[in-house]
Amino acid sequence: MNTNAVVEVRNLRLKFPGEASLMFKDLSITVPEGQKVLLLGPSGCGKSTLLQVLSGIIPNSIEVPLKYDEIQRSASWGFVFQDPDTQFCMPYVDEELAFVLENLSVPREQMKERIHQALASVGLLLEDPHTPIQTLSQGMKQRLALASILLLEPDVIYLDEPTALLDPEGTVEIWNTVKSIASSKTIIIVEHKIDQIVDLVDRIVLFNHAGEIIADGVPHEIFQKNKQELVQFGIWYPEVWEDYLSSDKYQALQQQYHAELALANELEHTREPVIRLQEFSGFHGDVRKIHVPEAVLYAGEWLAIVGSNGAGKSTFLQSLMQLLRTEGLYQIEGEQIVQTTKRIRKQIVPSQLAFVFQNPEMQFITNSVNEEVSFSSSNVPLSGNDSNGDIQALLNKFDLAGLGERHPYQLSMGQKRRLSIASSIFGGQKIVLLDEPTFGQDARNTFAILEMIEGLRLEGAAIVMVTHDLHIVQHYATRVWTISEGQLIDSRLSGRGGTNGVLYTAENNMALPC
Amino acid sequence: MLNDQEKVSKALKFSDILITVMVAIVFGLIYKFWGSVYGVVSPLFLKADQLTYGMWFIAGPIAFLLIRKPGVALLAELAASSVSALIGSEWGIQTFVYGIVQGLGCEIIFALFLYRNYSLIVAGVAGLMSGVGSFVVDLAYGYANYELWMLVYKYGLRMISSFVIAGVFAYLLVRALEKTGVTKLIRPVSKSEYASLND
Amino acid sequence: MGFFTPQRITWLYHVNPAFKFIVFVLLLCVALINRNFEFALNQMIVYLLVLILFCGYSWKKTALLLLPFLFVFMSTATSMILFGKGEHMWWTWGLIRISEESFFRGMVLGLKTCSCGMMGMVFALTSKPILFFYALMQQFRMPPKFAYSFIASIRMLPMIMDEFHIRSNVLKIRGKRYARGVKGWYQRLSQYAIPLLAQSIRRAQRVAVAMEAKRFQMSSSRSRTYYYTTSYSRFDAAFIAVMLFLVTFAFVLSD
Ligand SMILES: Nc1ncnc2c1ncn2[C@@H]1O[C@H](COP(=O)(O)OP(=O)(O)OP(=O)(O)O)[C@@H](O)[C@H]1O
Ligand SMILES: Nc1ncnc2c1ncn2[C@@H]1O[C@H](COP(=O)(O)OP(=O)(O)OP(=O)(O)O)[C@@H](O)[C@H]1O
Ligand SMILES: [Mg+2]
Ligand SMILES: [Mg+2]
């Protein structure tokens, strides 16, 4: 056994109950003290699972059959999980941190002081630590998670996609915080969005679909030598967007777009907007959470909506869907929409709109993938050979072929996402609203989803999409809105046309010309 | 249907306890609001409300059918009933006492089958025993002084409801949950799964 | 200001919540086994007084809170009055046989249920859940694994409410329609219950894992320290004295 290894496993075998094949077969990995390791691999290859085995969560907290020849775990470790909402057990910030101190039997008199220190060291500056955790933004929640781990004073820190749901600003903050506390610690990271951390890690372990290690080395070597595998398995790497932009697929789409653009310029004055808004507001309860002074949306446009966590982006989409109380002028194809008001409680969802929710699981209403896509908004399950063919074609298009009989909940995260998109657009609506459809996806799935949406746009749909990914804003969206504190503060053409580009900056969360 | 799994670890993990309490609290809220369903049904015919009574026993069977470990049925029923008491149910903290006895009622049935039988019949009988438990407390409470026909009629209705709601309905609900794959995460793992690691 | 914000914080709020609960459970047993009409009536008056005087809510709100008890009283008392056993018949009509005994037994049942309900209401109005569980751990040796399970579950309830709203939006958007009658009722139920329950179970499991990752241990409770310390105070002495006095008084008056 390696002498200065803090975490090590030899010949690990692991299998989820009820699954046909092993997740890991004779996997070995050693991490020496002080190293910063990034585990990289396609979605579903077992990275999170491995992190849980190394930390001891499997099998101590979760029972999963496994065996190994030898294992060494650190007694002193901390774990930040992917989902900010499922790692706290107490209602208030101070109580949550105190919970950790209670577990460590720290005397009560010292608690206030230590809580204060921990909050300070992650830069979570609250007036009063007795603040409800629910009122924090996602980024602040993840910093709280880091703070509670600091209280454990761990030798080894495990980070499982801690920034998956964060805006660019929050992402930068979290990684800066990690860097500031990292120096002497061993850190093992799983992350798809690697831009911010390539300079933090000194080793990358690369996995394939089968959960086997296919490469292991210093970052720049991996990115050079194993480029082929990275591309083949659809894994994020630093220049993935550059490579994608020069790919035939994207170039073809771009050409089509430019042809379309030339045509559209000629027809400019004859175009009718599909959506027109004026002094339009949406409310949560009695509080105005979004206000749009004036805006129009045309068929064939791809509108990206950006803004920090909690700015009101999802609220805007829900207002368009009439799921919230709204007021002001709201026309679709020239017709005023009957709005949900205090008096008119019965919400009527405009039939021209399709909507993809932020959480795909909440969207499924049937027991199989097939039923899910065939369940059109007219609520008549389609029947007959003709529609059966349609369904198969649609499943193929969304890379879901062969999964038709599965329960939607038993798909991988990426597959669930794609199914939720497929099922909500089957009605052929002209306006498609999507709330962060690409978060937590590997590169391959991200591009696949974007190409599908582009396909819809080319067929004449108007796309409205909330996203935190600046590359998407720059290379797919045709127009970009910035929402800040419940106000539409900026609307401009995006860089896709090549003429007026945008640069989205993390500091002030605004789209700027460049 | 007796499950022929080999012996597996049945000790409660912390996640088992938390899941049990979580599910129980959800049902505790339902218990509280079930009071109004009970009220709406009452006027239909004599003692019609008894046909809704089984809902108040459902937490125990559900928790056991989900997690399949000893103790969870009792814990769930106790937690659900005390929560509905803590949030100010109009029935008050007496539900706490009922919860203990009802929970014991269904736990005993699952124990009799060595915690290895998860069939509809056993779930139904367990629900029925919760009903018997509530009957026992009712006796102490002073409901024994009905005319005989009324005693048989009222508690007969309640037993039917116990079997159907706390047994059959709970069983169907857990079956539907199984389809979503969530139970795979929380049930004990059989020895044969460990054996297959060596293939 | 929400409905459940009291007008003033009374001394009852300072009683150790776990102690308060235990005392109420003991008093509950007294109420349960009692068969005497007058004692039952006096007890109910006692708890009514405690609810009105010591909970710090305005008359209007208290009256509103009392409304459900009317229904509870009716539903428990009437059937015993109408169908109970008895010798001294007052009135019969078909199956209905109102006798002196059945009347008083029915009244006793109704009064008991109201007493229990009011005790529960007093407890719910004047106790903070978190402190209740902290007190149970500290004064009554409740294992932390149970206490924190409750605390964590209570924290997750608002998320379930949020998901419920999302779910109803989804069903609206996808235009889900239901069959008529019982079948439609069942469809509706499963469209809500299954996903919400499945999500809650998953979430509970993740939270349990996260808690253990923060070194929460199921067994050792000996050395645990507490952020909120709860103890006994003069309010607890006052509470037990007042309750004992009132219930004894109720008992003596009923003889
Ligand atoms: N409890 C479970 N039962 C059965 N299969 C599971 C379970 N948990 C995970 N899996 C499967 O095991 C595989 C590895 O999952 P894991 O969460 O480790 O992937 P990952 O590499 O972290 O992927 P991602 O990047 O999408 O988070 C996936 O295919 C997943 O579907
Ligand atoms: N159901 C609700 N009731 C009351 N307020 C709400 C509700 N949902 C969201 N809010 C508030 O509305 C504001 C906007 O929230 P919204 O979810 O639209 O943000 P977002 O821009 O989508 O953020 P994110 O990037 O984190 O998804 C926030 O201040 C939030 O706290
Ligand atoms: Mg993962
Ligand atoms: Mg959002």
mmCIF file with all atom_site columns, N, CA and C in Angstrom, chain A residues 219-239:
data_model
loop_
_atom_site.group_PDB
_atom_site.id
_atom_site.type_symbol
_atom_site.label_atom_id
_atom_site.label_alt_id
_atom_site.label_comp_id
_atom_site.label_asym_id
_atom_site.label_entity_id
_atom_site.label_seq_id
_atom_site.pdbx_PDB_ins_code
_atom_site.Cartn_x
_atom_site.Cartn_y
_atom_site.Cartn_z
_atom_site.occupancy
_atom_site.B_iso_or_equiv
_atom_site.pdbx_formal_charge
_atom_site.auth_seq_id
_atom_site.auth_comp_id
_atom_site.auth_asym_id
_atom_site.auth_atom_id
_atom_site.pdbx_PDB_model_num
ATOM 1  N N  . PRO A 1 219 ? -3.509  17.422 -16.013 1.00 0.00 ? 219 PRO A N  1
ATOM 2  C CA . PRO A 1 219 ? -4.568  17.909 -16.900 1.00 0.00 ? 219 PRO A CA 1
ATOM 3  C C  . PRO A 1 219 ? -4.156  18.155 -18.347 1.00 0.00 ? 219 PRO A C  1
ATOM 4  N N  . HIS A 1 220 ? -3.099  18.955 -18.569 1.00 0.00 ? 220 HIS A N  1
ATOM 5  C CA . HIS A 1 220 ? -2.854  19.325 -19.966 1.00 0.00 ? 220 HIS A CA 1
ATOM 6  C C  . HIS A 1 220 ? -2.483  18.111 -20.808 1.00 0.00 ? 220 HIS A C  1
ATOM 7  N N  . GLU A 1 221 ? -1.869  17.097 -20.173 1.00 0.00 ? 221 GLU A N  1
ATOM 8  C CA . GLU A 1 221 ? -1.558  15.880 -20.924 1.00 0.00 ? 221 GLU A CA 1
ATOM 9  C C  . GLU A 1 221 ? -2.830  15.138 -21.321 1.00 0.00 ? 221 GLU A C  1
ATOM 10 N N  . ILE A 1 222 ? -3.736  15.035 -20.365 1.00 0.00 ? 222 ILE A N  1
ATOM 11 C CA . ILE A 1 222 ? -4.994  14.342 -20.653 1.00 0.00 ? 222 ILE A CA 1
ATOM 12 C C  . ILE A 1 222 ? -5.711  15.024 -21.810 1.00 0.00 ? 222 ILE A C  1
ATOM 13 N N  . PHE A 1 223 ? -5.783  16.360 -21.732 1.00 0.00 ? 223 PHE A N  1
ATOM 14 C CA . PHE A 1 223 ? -6.522  17.074 -22.766 1.00 0.00 ? 223 PHE A CA 1
ATOM 15 C C  . PHE A 1 223 ? -5.863  16.923 -24.125 1.00 0.00 ? 223 PHE A C  1
ATOM 16 N N  . GLN A 1 224 ? -4.516  16.726 -24.152 1.00 0.00 ? 224 GLN A N  1
ATOM 17 C CA . GLN A 1 224 ? -3.838  16.526 -25.425 1.00 0.00 ? 224 GLN A CA 1
ATOM 18 C C  . GLN A 1 224 ? -3.941  15.084 -25.893 1.00 0.00 ? 224 GLN A C  1
ATOM 19 N N  . LYS A 1 225 ? -3.455  14.173 -25.018 1.00 0.00 ? 225 LYS A N  1
ATOM 20 C CA . LYS A 1 225 ? -3.305  12.781 -25.449 1.00 0.00 ? 225 LYS A CA 1
ATOM 21 C C  . LYS A 1 225 ? -4.643  12.070 -25.617 1.00 0.00 ? 225 LYS A C  1
ATOM 22 N N  . ASN A 1 226 ? -5.617  12.421 -24.779 1.00 0.00 ? 226 ASN A N  1
ATOM 23 C CA . ASN A 1 226 ? -6.857  11.642 -24.782 1.00 0.00 ? 226 ASN A CA 1
ATOM 24 C C  . ASN A 1 226 ? -8.017  12.375 -25.421 1.00 0.00 ? 226 ASN A C  1
ATOM 25 N N  . LYS A 1 227 ? -7.657  13.349 -26.233 1.00 0.00 ? 227 LYS A N  1
ATOM 26 C CA . LYS A 1 227 ? -8.681  14.140 -26.905 1.00 0.00 ? 227 LYS A CA 1
ATOM 27 C C  . LYS A 1 227 ? -9.715  13.259 -27.588 1.00 0.00 ? 227 LYS A C  1
ATOM 28 N N  . GLN A 1 228 ? -9.213  12.224 -28.243 1.00 0.00 ? 228 GLN A N  1
ATOM 29 C CA . GLN A 1 228 ? -10.104 11.364 -29.017 1.00 0.00 ? 228 GLN A CA 1
ATOM 30 C C  . GLN A 1 228 ? -11.188 10.759 -28.127 1.00 0.00 ? 228 GLN A C  1
ATOM 31 N N  . GLU A 1 229 ? -10.771 10.248 -26.944 1.00 0.00 ? 229 GLU A N  1
ATOM 32 C CA . GLU A 1 229 ? -11.748 9.650  -26.036 1.00 0.00 ? 229 GLU A CA 1
ATOM 33 C C  . GLU A 1 229 ? -12.718 10.706 -25.529 1.00 0.00 ? 229 GLU A C  1
ATOM 34 N N  . LEU A 1 230 ? -12.187 11.877 -25.211 1.00 0.00 ? 230 LEU A N  1
ATOM 35 C CA . LEU A 1 230 ? -13.055 12.946 -24.703 1.00 0.00 ? 230 LEU A CA 1
ATOM 36 C C  . LEU A 1 230 ? -14.154 13.243 -25.703 1.00 0.00 ? 230 LEU A C  1
ATOM 37 N N  . VAL A 1 231 ? -13.764 13.318 -26.967 1.00 0.00 ? 231 VAL A N  1
ATOM 38 C CA . VAL A 1 231 ? -14.746 13.600 -28.001 1.00 0.00 ? 231 VAL A CA 1
ATOM 39 C C  . VAL A 1 231 ? -15.697 12.425 -28.147 1.00 0.00 ? 231 VAL A C  1
ATOM 40 N N  . GLN A 1 232 ? -15.096 11.222 -28.202 1.00 0.00 ? 232 GLN A N  1
ATOM 41 C CA . GLN A 1 232 ? -15.893 10.015 -28.429 1.00 0.00 ? 232 GLN A CA 1
ATOM 42 C C  . GLN A 1 232 ? -16.977 9.849  -27.370 1.00 0.00 ? 232 GLN A C  1
ATOM 43 N N  . PHE A 1 233 ? -16.628 10.089 -26.095 1.00 0.00 ? 233 PHE A N  1
ATOM 44 C CA . PHE A 1 233 ? -17.597 9.870  -25.019 1.00 0.00 ? 233 PHE A CA 1
ATOM 45 C C  . PHE A 1 233 ? -18.423 11.106 -24.698 1.00 0.00 ? 233 PHE A C  1
ATOM 46 N N  . GLY A 1 234 ? -18.189 12.171 -25.427 1.00 0.00 ? 234 GLY A N  1
ATOM 47 C CA . GLY A 1 234 ? -19.005 13.364 -25.216 1.00 0.00 ? 234 GLY A CA 1
ATOM 48 C C  . GLY A 1 234 ? -18.755 14.036 -23.881 1.00 0.00 ? 234 GLY A C  1
ATOM 49 N N  . ILE A 1 235 ? -17.488 14.094 -23.459 1.00 0.00 ? 235 ILE A N  1
ATOM 50 C CA . ILE A 1 235 ? -17.134 14.694 -22.170 1.00 0.00 ? 235 ILE A CA 1
ATOM 51 C C  . ILE A 1 235 ? -16.714 16.149 -22.399 1.00 0.00 ? 235 ILE A C  1
ATOM 52 N N  . TRP A 1 236 ? -16.985 16.981 -21.420 1.00 0.00 ? 236 TRP A N  1
ATOM 53 C CA . TRP A 1 236 ? -16.541 18.373 -21.527 1.00 0.00 ? 236 TRP A CA 1
ATOM 54 C C  . TRP A 1 236 ? -15.023 18.446 -21.437 1.00 0.00 ? 236 TRP A C  1
ATOM 55 N N  . TYR A 1 237 ? -14.416 19.282 -22.258 1.00 0.00 ? 237 TYR A N  1
ATOM 56 C CA . TYR A 1 237 ? -13.002 19.618 -22.102 1.00 0.00 ? 237 TYR A CA 1
ATOM 57 C C  . TYR A 1 237 ? -12.861 21.072 -22.514 1.00 0.00 ? 237 TYR A C  1
ATOM 58 N N  . PRO A 1 238 ? -11.728 21.710 -22.177 1.00 0.00 ? 238 PRO A N  1
ATOM 59 C CA . PRO A 1 238 ? -11.682 23.168 -22.337 1.00 0.00 ? 238 PRO A CA 1
ATOM 60 C C  . PRO A 1 238 ? -12.065 23.689 -23.714 1.00 0.00 ? 238 PRO A C  1
ATOM 61 N N  . GLU A 1 239 ? -11.609 23.071 -24.807 1.00 0.00 ? 239 GLU A N  1
ATOM 62 C CA . GLU A 1 239 ? -11.923 23.672 -26.124 1.00 0.00 ? 239 GLU A CA 1
ATOM 63 C C  . GLU A 1 239 ? -13.125 23.028 -26.791 1.00 0.00 ? 239 GLU A C  1
#
